[in-house]
């Protein structure tokens, strides 16, 4: 799809032999599909434009049969329909990049990384969305917005200026589900003890409400049998004890 064809074993060995007969310091044996390069939505890569000439990169936003851009179509449609249109675009583009049968194979709430995206395919998806939207999206797009539905919210902001709503706690504390008054609390810490000598949940709440310093002294005795763990004789350094 990207215009690079595979080598057979014989072709690879022949290319290797040919490279050894040259005086060039660096050789890049490659089989190119020139027609695929000419028809690429992202244009011909700069490094190959000396081989495939006269093919401008396609940077304009995609238009429909009436000549309307994606932004025009989004602005004209009801607000509630916009996410669905962009979600279909993201899912179909992701499916094409990964070689899936269709958009239905890409779930809206599944992380891109879990369905097979890596750094290279992430860039290819970004390029496709750049072409479709007319935006200049970052190469880290699928890592910054890790699921199709989160990415759609970002695209809505960029395309029509809708307020962005983040769903991950890293970006928005409101994303954390509110806790009920009777929600249990789990404290996991060194030694599995409450801090500062606090005992019981009531004591913990009192500590939090008062804002007290709960950092205690460094323990001097953890109850370990140090005699069996330490041998002062340097000749025994490295000896295993069981």
CSV table of N, CA and C in Angstrom, one decimal, residues 71 74 82-83 86 135 137 145 149-166:
chain,number,residue,atom,x,y,z
A,71,UNK,N,-15.5,20.0,7.2
A,71,UNK,CA,-15.9,21.1,8.1
A,71,UNK,C,-17.3,21.6,7.7
A,74,UNK,N,-20.0,19.1,8.6
A,74,UNK,CA,-20.2,19.1,10.0
A,74,UNK,C,-21.0,20.3,10.5
A,82,UNK,N,-22.8,14.9,14.6
A,82,UNK,CA,-21.3,15.1,14.3
A,82,UNK,C,-20.4,14.0,14.8
A,83,UNK,N,-20.6,13.6,16.1
A,83,UNK,CA,-19.6,12.6,16.6
A,83,UNK,C,-19.7,11.3,15.8
A,86,UNK,N,-17.7,11.6,12.5
A,86,UNK,CA,-16.3,11.5,12.7
A,86,UNK,C,-15.8,10.2,13.3
A,135,UNK,N,-6.5,19.0,8.7
A,135,UNK,CA,-5.8,19.4,9.8
A,135,UNK,C,-4.3,19.0,9.7
A,137,UNK,N,-2.3,17.2,12.3
A,137,UNK,CA,-2.4,16.5,13.5
A,137,UNK,C,-1.0,16.0,13.9
A,145,UNK,N,-4.6,10.5,22.3
A,145,UNK,CA,-6.0,10.3,22.4
A,145,UNK,C,-6.2,8.8,22.1
A,149,UNK,N,-13.2,7.0,20.3
A,149,UNK,CA,-14.2,8.0,20.8
A,149,UNK,C,-13.5,9.2,21.5
A,150,UNK,N,-12.4,9.0,22.1
A,150,UNK,CA,-11.6,10.1,22.7
A,150,UNK,C,-11.0,11.0,21.6
A,151,UNK,N,-10.5,10.3,20.5
A,151,UNK,CA,-10.0,11.1,19.4
A,151,UNK,C,-11.0,11.9,18.7
A,152,UNK,N,-12.3,11.3,18.6
A,152,UNK,CA,-13.4,12.1,18.0
A,152,UNK,C,-13.6,13.4,18.7
A,153,UNK,N,-13.6,13.3,20.0
A,153,UNK,CA,-13.9,14.6,20.8
A,153,UNK,C,-12.8,15.6,20.4
A,154,UNK,N,-11.6,15.2,20.3
A,154,UNK,CA,-10.5,16.1,20.0
A,154,UNK,C,-10.7,16.7,18.5
A,155,UNK,N,-11.1,15.8,17.6
A,155,UNK,CA,-11.3,16.3,16.3
A,155,UNK,C,-12.5,17.3,16.2
A,156,UNK,N,-13.5,17.1,17.0
A,156,UNK,CA,-14.6,18.0,17.0
A,156,UNK,C,-14.1,19.4,17.5
A,157,UNK,N,-13.2,19.4,18.4
A,157,UNK,CA,-12.7,20.7,18.9
A,157,UNK,C,-11.9,21.4,17.8
A,158,UNK,N,-11.1,20.6,17.1
A,158,UNK,CA,-10.2,21.2,16.1
A,158,UNK,C,-11.0,21.6,14.8
A,159,UNK,N,-12.1,20.9,14.5
A,159,UNK,CA,-12.8,21.2,13.3
A,159,UNK,C,-13.9,22.2,13.4
A,160,UNK,N,-14.7,22.1,14.5
A,160,UNK,CA,-15.9,23.0,14.6
A,160,UNK,C,-15.9,23.7,16.0
A,161,UNK,N,-14.8,23.6,16.8
A,161,UNK,CA,-14.7,24.4,18.0
A,161,UNK,C,-15.5,24.0,19.1
A,162,UNK,N,-16.1,22.7,19.1
A,162,UNK,CA,-16.9,22.2,20.2
A,162,UNK,C,-16.0,22.1,21.4
A,163,UNK,N,-16.6,22.2,22.6
A,163,UNK,CA,-15.8,22.1,23.8
A,163,UNK,C,-15.3,20.7,24.0
A,164,UNK,N,-14.1,20.5,24.3
A,164,UNK,CA,-13.5,19.2,24.5
A,164,UNK,C,-13.8,18.6,25.8
A,165,UNK,N,-14.2,17.4,25.8
A,165,UNK,CA,-14.5,16.7,27.1
A,165,UNK,C,-13.6,15.5,27.2
A,166,UNK,N,-12.7,15.5,28.1
A,166,UNK,CA,-11.8,14.4,28.3
A,166,UNK,C,-12.4,13.4,29.2
